[in-house]
PDB file of C-alpha atoms and ligand atoms in Angstrom:
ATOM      1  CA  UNK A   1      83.901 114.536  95.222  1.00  0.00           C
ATOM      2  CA  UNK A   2      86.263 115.179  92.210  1.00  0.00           C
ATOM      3  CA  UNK A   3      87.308 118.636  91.474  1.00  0.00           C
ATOM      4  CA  UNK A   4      88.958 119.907  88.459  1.00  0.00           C
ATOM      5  CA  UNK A   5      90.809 123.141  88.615  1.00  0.00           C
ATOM      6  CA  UNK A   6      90.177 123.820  85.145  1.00  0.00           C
ATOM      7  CA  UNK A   7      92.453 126.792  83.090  1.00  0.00           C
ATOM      8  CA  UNK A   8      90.029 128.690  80.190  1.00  0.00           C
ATOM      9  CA  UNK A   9      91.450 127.337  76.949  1.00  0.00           C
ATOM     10  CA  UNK A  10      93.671 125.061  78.271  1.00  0.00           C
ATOM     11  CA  UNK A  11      95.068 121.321  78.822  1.00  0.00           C
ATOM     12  CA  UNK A  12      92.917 120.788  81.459  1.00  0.00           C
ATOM     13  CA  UNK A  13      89.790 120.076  78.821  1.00  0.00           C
ATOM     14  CA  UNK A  14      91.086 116.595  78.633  1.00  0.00           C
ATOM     15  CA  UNK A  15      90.647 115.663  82.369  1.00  0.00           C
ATOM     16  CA  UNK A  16      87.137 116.863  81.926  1.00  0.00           C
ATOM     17  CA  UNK A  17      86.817 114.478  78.759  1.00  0.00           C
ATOM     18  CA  UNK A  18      88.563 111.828  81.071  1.00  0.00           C
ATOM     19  CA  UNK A  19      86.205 112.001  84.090  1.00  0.00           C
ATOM     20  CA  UNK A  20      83.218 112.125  81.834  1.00  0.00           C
ATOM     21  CA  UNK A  21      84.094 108.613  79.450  1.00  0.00           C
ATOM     22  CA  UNK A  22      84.629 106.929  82.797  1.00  0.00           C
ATOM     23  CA  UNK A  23      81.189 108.468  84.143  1.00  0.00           C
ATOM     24  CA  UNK A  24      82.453 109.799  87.574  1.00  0.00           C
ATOM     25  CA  UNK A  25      80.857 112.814  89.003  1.00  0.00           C
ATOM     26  CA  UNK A  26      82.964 115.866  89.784  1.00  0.00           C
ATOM     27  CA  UNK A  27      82.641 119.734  89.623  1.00  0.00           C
ATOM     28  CA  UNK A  28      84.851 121.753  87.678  1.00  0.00           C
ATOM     29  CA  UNK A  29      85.772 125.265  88.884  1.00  0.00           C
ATOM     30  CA  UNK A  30      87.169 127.421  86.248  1.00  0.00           C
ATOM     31  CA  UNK A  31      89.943 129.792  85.994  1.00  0.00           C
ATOM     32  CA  UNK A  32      90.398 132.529  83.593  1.00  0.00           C
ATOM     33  CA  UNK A  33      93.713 133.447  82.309  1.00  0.00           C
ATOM     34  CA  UNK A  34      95.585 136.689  83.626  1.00  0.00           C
ATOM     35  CA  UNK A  35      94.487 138.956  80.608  1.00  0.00           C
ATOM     36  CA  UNK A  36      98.016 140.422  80.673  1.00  0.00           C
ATOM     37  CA  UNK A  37     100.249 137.633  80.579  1.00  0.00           C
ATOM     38  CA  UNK A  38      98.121 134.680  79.735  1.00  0.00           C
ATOM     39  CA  UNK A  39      99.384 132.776  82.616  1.00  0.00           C
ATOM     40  CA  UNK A  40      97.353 130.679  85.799  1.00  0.00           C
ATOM     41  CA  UNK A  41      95.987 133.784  87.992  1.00  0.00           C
ATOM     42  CA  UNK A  42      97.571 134.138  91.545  1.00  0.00           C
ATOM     43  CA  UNK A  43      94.145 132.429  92.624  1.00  0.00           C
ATOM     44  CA  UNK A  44      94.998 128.830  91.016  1.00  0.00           C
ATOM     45  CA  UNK A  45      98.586 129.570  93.570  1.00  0.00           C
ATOM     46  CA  UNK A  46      96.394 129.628  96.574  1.00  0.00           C
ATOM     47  CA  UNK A  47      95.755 126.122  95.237  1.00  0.00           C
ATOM     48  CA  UNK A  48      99.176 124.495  94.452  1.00  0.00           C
ATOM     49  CA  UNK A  49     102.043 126.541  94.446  1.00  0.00           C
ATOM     50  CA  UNK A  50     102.527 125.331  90.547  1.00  0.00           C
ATOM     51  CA  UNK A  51      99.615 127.012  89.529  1.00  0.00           C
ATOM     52  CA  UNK A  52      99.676 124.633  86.191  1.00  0.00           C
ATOM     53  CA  UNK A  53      96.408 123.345  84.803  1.00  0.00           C
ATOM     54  CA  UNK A  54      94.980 120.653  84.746  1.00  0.00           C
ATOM     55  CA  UNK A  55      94.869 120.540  89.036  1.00  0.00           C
ATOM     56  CA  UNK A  56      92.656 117.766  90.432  1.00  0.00           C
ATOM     57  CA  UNK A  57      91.320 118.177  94.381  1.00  0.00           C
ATOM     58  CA  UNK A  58      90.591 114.634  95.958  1.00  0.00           C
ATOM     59  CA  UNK A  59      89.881 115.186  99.162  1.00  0.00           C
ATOM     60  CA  UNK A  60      92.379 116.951 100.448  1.00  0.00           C
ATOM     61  CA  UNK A  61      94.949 116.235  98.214  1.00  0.00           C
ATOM     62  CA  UNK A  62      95.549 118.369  94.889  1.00  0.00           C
ATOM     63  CA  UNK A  63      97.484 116.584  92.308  1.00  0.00           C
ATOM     64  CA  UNK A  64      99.178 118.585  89.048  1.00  0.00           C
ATOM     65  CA  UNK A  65     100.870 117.178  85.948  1.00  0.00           C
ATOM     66  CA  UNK A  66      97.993 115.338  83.259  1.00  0.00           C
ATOM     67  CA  UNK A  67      99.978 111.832  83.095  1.00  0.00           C
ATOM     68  CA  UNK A  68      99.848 111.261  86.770  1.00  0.00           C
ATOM     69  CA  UNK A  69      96.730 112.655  87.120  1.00  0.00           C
ATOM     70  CA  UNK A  70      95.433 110.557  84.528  1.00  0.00           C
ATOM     71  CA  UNK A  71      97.393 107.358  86.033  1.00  0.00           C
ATOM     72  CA  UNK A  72      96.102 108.365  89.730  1.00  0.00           C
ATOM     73  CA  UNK A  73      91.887 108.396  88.365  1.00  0.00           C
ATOM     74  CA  UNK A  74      92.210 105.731  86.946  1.00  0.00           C
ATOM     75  CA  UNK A  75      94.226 103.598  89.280  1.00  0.00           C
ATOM     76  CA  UNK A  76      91.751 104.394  92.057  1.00  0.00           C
ATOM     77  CA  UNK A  77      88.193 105.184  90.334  1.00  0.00           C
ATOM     78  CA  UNK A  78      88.651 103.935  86.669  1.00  0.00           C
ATOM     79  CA  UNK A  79      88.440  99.838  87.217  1.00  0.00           C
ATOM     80  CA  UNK A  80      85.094  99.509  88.468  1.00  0.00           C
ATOM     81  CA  UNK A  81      82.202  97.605  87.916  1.00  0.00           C
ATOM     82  CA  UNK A  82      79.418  99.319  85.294  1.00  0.00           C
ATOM     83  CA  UNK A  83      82.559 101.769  84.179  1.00  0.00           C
ATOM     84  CA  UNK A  84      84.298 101.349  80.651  1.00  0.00           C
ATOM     85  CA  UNK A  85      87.749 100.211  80.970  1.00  0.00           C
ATOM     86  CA  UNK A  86      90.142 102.525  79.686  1.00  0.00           C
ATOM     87  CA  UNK A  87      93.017 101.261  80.471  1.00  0.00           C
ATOM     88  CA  UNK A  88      94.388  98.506  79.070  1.00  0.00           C
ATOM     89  CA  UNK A  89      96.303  95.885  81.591  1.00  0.00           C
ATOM     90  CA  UNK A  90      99.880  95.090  81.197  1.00  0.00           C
ATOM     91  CA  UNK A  91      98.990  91.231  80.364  1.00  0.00           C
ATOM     92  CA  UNK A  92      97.244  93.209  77.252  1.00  0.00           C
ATOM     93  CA  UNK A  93      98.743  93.561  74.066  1.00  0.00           C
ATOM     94  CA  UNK A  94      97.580  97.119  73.525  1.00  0.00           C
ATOM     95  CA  UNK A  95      99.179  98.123  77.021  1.00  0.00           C
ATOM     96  CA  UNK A  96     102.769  99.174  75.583  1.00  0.00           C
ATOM     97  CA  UNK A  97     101.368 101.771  73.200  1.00  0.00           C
ATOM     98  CA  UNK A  98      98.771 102.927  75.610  1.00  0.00           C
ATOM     99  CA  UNK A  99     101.763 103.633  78.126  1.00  0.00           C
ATOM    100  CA  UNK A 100     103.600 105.186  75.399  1.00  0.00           C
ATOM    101  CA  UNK A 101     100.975 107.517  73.568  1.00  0.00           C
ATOM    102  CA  UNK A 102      99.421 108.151  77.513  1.00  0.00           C
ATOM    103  CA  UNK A 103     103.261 109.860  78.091  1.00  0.00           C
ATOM    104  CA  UNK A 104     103.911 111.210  74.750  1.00  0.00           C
ATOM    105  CA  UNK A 105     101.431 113.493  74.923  1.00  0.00           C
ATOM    106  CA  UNK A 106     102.907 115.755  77.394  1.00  0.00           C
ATOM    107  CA  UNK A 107     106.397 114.141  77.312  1.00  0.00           C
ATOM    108  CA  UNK A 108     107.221 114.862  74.007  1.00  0.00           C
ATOM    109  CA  UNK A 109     104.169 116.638  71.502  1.00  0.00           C
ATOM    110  CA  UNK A 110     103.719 119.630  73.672  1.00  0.00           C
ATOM    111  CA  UNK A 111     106.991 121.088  72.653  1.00  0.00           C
ATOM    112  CA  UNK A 112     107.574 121.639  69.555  1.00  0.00           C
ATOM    113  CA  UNK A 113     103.726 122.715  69.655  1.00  0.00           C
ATOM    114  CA  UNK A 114     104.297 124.739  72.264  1.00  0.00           C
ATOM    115  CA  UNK A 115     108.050 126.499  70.808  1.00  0.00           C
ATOM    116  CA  UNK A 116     105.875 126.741  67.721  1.00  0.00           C
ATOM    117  CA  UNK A 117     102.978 128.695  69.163  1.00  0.00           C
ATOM    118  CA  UNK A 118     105.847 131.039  71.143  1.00  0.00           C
ATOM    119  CA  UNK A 119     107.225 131.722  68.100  1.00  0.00           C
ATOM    120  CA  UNK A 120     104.517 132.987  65.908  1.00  0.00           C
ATOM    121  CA  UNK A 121     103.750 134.911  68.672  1.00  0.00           C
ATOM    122  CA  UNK A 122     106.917 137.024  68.460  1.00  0.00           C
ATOM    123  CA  UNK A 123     108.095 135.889  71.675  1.00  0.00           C
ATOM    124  CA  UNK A 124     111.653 134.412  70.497  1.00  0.00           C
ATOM    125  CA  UNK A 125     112.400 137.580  68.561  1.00  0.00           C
ATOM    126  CA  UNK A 126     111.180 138.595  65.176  1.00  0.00           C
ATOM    127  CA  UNK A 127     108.771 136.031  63.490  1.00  0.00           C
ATOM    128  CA  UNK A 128     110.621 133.762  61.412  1.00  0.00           C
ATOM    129  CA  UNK A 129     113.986 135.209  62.574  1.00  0.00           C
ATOM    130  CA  UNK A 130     114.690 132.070  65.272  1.00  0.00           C
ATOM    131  CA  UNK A 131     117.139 128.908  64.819  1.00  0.00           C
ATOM    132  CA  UNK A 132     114.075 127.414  66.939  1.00  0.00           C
ATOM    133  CA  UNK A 133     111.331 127.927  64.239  1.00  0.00           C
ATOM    134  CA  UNK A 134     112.860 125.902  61.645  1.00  0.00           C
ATOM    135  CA  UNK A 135     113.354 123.564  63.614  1.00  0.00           C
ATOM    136  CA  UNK A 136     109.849 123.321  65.854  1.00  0.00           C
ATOM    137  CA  UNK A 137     108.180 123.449  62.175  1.00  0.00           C
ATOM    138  CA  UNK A 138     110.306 119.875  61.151  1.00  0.00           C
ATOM    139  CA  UNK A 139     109.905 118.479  64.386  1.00  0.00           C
ATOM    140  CA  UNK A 140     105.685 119.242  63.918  1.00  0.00           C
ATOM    141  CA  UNK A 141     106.150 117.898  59.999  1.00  0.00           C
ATOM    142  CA  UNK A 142     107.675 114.689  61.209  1.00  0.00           C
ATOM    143  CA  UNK A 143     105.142 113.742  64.530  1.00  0.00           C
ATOM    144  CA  UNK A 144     102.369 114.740  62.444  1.00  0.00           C
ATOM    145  CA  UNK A 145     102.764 112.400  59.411  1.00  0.00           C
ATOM    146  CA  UNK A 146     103.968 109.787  61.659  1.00  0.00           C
ATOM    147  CA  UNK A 147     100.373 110.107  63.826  1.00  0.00           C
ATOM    148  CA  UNK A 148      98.655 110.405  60.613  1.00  0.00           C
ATOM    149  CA  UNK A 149     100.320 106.652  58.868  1.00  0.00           C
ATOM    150  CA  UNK A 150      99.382 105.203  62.766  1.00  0.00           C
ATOM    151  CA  UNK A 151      95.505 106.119  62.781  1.00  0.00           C
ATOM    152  CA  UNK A 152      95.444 104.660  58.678  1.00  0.00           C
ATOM    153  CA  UNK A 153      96.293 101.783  60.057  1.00  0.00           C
ATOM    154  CA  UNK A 154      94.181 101.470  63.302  1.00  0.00           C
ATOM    155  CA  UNK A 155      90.962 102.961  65.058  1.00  0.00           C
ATOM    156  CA  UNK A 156      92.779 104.310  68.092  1.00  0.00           C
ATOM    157  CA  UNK A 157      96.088 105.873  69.442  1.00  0.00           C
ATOM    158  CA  UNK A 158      96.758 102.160  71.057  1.00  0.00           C
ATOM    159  CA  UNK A 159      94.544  99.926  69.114  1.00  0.00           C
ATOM    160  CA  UNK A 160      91.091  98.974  67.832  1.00  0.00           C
ATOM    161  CA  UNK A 161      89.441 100.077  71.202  1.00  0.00           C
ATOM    162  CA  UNK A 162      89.236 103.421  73.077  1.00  0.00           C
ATOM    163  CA  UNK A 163      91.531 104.500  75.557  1.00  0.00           C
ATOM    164  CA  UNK A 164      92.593 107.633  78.127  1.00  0.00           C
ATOM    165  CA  UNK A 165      95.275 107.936  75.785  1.00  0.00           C
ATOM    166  CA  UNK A 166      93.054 108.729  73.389  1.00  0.00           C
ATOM    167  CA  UNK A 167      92.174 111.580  75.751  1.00  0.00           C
ATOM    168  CA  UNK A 168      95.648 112.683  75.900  1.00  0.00           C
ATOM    169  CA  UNK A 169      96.575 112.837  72.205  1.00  0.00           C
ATOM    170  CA  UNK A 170      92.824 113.235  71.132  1.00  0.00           C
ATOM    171  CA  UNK A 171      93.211 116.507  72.362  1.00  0.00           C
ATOM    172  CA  UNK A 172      96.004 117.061  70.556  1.00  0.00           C
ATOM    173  CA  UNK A 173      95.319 116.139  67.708  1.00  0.00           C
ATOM    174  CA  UNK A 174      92.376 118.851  67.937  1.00  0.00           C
ATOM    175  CA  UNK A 175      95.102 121.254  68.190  1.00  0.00           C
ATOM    176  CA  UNK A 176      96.623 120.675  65.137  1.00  0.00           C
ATOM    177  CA  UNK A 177      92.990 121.049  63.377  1.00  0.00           C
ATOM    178  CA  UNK A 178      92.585 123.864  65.637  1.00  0.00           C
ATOM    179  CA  UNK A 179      95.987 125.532  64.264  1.00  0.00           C
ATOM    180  CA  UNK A 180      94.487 124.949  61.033  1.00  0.00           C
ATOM    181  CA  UNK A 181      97.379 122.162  59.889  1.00  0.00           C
ATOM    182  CA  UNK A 182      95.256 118.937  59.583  1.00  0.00           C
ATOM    183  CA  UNK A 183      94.034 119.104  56.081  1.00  0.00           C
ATOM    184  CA  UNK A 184      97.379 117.090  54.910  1.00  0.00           C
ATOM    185  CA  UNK A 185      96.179 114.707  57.195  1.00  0.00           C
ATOM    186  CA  UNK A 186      92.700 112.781  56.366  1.00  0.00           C
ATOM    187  CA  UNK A 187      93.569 109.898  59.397  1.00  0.00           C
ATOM    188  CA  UNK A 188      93.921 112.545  61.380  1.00  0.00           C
ATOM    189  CA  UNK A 189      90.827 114.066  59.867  1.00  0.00           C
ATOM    190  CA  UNK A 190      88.895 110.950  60.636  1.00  0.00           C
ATOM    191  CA  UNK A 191      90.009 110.508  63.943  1.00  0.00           C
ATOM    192  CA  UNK A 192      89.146 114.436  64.847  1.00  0.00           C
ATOM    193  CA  UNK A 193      85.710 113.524  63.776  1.00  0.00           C
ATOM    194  CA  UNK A 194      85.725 110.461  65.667  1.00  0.00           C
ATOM    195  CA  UNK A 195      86.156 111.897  69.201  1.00  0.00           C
ATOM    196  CA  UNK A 196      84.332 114.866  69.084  1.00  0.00           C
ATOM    197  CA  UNK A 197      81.250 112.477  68.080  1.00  0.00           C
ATOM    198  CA  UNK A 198      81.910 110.976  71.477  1.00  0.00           C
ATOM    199  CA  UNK A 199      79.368 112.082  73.927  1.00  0.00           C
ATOM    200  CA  UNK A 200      81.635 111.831  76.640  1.00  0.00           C
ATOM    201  CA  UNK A 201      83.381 114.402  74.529  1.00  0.00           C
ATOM    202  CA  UNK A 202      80.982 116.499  74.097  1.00  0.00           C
ATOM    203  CA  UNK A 203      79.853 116.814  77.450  1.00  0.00           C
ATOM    204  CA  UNK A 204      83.536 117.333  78.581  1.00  0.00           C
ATOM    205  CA  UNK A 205      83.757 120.527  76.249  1.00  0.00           C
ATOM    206  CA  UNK A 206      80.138 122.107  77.463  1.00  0.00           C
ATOM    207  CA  UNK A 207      81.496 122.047  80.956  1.00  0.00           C
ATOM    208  CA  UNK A 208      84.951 122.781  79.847  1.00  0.00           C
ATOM    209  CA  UNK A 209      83.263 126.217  77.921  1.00  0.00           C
ATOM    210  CA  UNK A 210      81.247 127.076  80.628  1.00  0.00           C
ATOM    211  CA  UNK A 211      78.716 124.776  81.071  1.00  0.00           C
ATOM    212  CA  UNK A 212      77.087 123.046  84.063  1.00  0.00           C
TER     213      UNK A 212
HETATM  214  N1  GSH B 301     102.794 119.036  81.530  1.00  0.00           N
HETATM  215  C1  GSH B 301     101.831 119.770  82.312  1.00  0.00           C
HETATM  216  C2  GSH B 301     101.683 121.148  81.706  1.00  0.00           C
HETATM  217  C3  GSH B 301     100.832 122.042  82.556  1.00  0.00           C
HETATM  218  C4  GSH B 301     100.694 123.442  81.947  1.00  0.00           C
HETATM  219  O1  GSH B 301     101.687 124.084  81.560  1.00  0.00           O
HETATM  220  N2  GSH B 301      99.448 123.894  81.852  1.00  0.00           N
HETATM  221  C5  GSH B 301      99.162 125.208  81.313  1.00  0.00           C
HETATM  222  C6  GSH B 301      97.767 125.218  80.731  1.00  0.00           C
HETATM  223  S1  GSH B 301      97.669 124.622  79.106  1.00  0.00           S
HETATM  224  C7  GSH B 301      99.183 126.239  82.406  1.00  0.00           C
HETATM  225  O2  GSH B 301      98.850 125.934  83.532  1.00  0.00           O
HETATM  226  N3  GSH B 301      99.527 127.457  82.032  1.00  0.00           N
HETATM  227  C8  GSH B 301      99.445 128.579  82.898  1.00  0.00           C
HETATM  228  C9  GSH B 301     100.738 128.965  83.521  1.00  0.00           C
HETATM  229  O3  GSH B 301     101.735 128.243  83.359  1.00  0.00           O
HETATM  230  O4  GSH B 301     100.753 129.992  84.191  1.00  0.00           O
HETATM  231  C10 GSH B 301     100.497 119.017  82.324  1.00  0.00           C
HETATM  232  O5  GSH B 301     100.183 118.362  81.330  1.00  0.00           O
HETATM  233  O6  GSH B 301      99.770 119.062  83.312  1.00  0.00           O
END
């Protein structure tokens, strides 16, 4: 069985999204934040030293780090017969851009998002007062517009079908609605409307909120 070490509020929503489009069962034991500092409690240590969300138990093995988590499920579960193929194969056209967006996601989005979000909350100094702001807020400007001209011209991050990269920026994407930053952005408005009338998606967040 498939465990996800979920984090409240946290990246590790779209591993639950993953496991549920490919229809695998798993449990998901959740974590809540140290009130204090935000961070992984000292419980998700006992775990992996890391303590970084999402953590996925197979067996005995615990795996961090989204990309290689997401590579690792669906390199040994995902190709299987009655489950949707979500990842392309490298004889497919789409497969460059699903290798791409599947690493951007993490490689790349999360930090200006993330030096962003540290700013605002006062944590580089006086709000506003930081080299790093101005230049988090262009870097945002930029990826944004340039993910909003790629969904006008196609249904998904890497083509006209559906794939785990799709989880991986999907949720992103959700973040910049969930900042409150999308409305310059109707693809992106589209597409935010698009996933979370997924099932698989909306399973994922009941169990990622609390549910089952
Ligand atoms: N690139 C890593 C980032 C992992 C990460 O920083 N996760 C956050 C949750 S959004 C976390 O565990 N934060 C708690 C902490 O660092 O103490 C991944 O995608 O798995």
């Amino acid at each position: 069985m498939l465990t996800v070490y979920h984090l409240a509020t946290s990246r590790s929503d779209r591993l639950i999204w993953l496991l549920e489009e490919l229809g695998l069962d798993f449990e998901v034991k959740t974590f809540e934040r140290d009130p204090k500092t935000q961070r992984a409690p000292e419980e998700m240590k006992a775990l992996h030293p890391l303590a970084k969300a999402p953590m996925l138990g197979d067996g005995d093995r615990i795996l961090i780090e989204s990309g290689a988590i997401f590579e690792y499920v669906l390199a040994r579960y995902g190709d299987q017969p009655g489950r949707p193929s979500l990842a392309p194969k490298p004889s497919d056209p789409d497969w460059p851009d699903y290798l791409q967006w599947l690493h951007f996601a993490e490689g790349s989005a999360m930090l200006p998002m993330l030096l962003d979000h540290f700013e605002k909350a006062g944590l580089c100094g006086p709000v506003g007062s930081s080299p790093m702001a101005a230049m988090a807020r262009s870097e945002l400007d930029r990826l944004f517009g340039a993910l909003d001209g790629i969904l006008a011209q196609q249904e998904w991050m890497a083509g006209p079908r559906f794939t785990a990269a799709d989880c991986m920026m999907g949720w992103y994407i959700e973040m910049i609605e969930l900042r409150g930053e999308i409305a310059p952005y109707p693809a992106l408005q589209r597409y935010v409307a698009k996933v979370r009338a997924r099932p698989a998606h909306q399973r994922a967040m009941a169990r990622a909120r609390g549910g089952a």
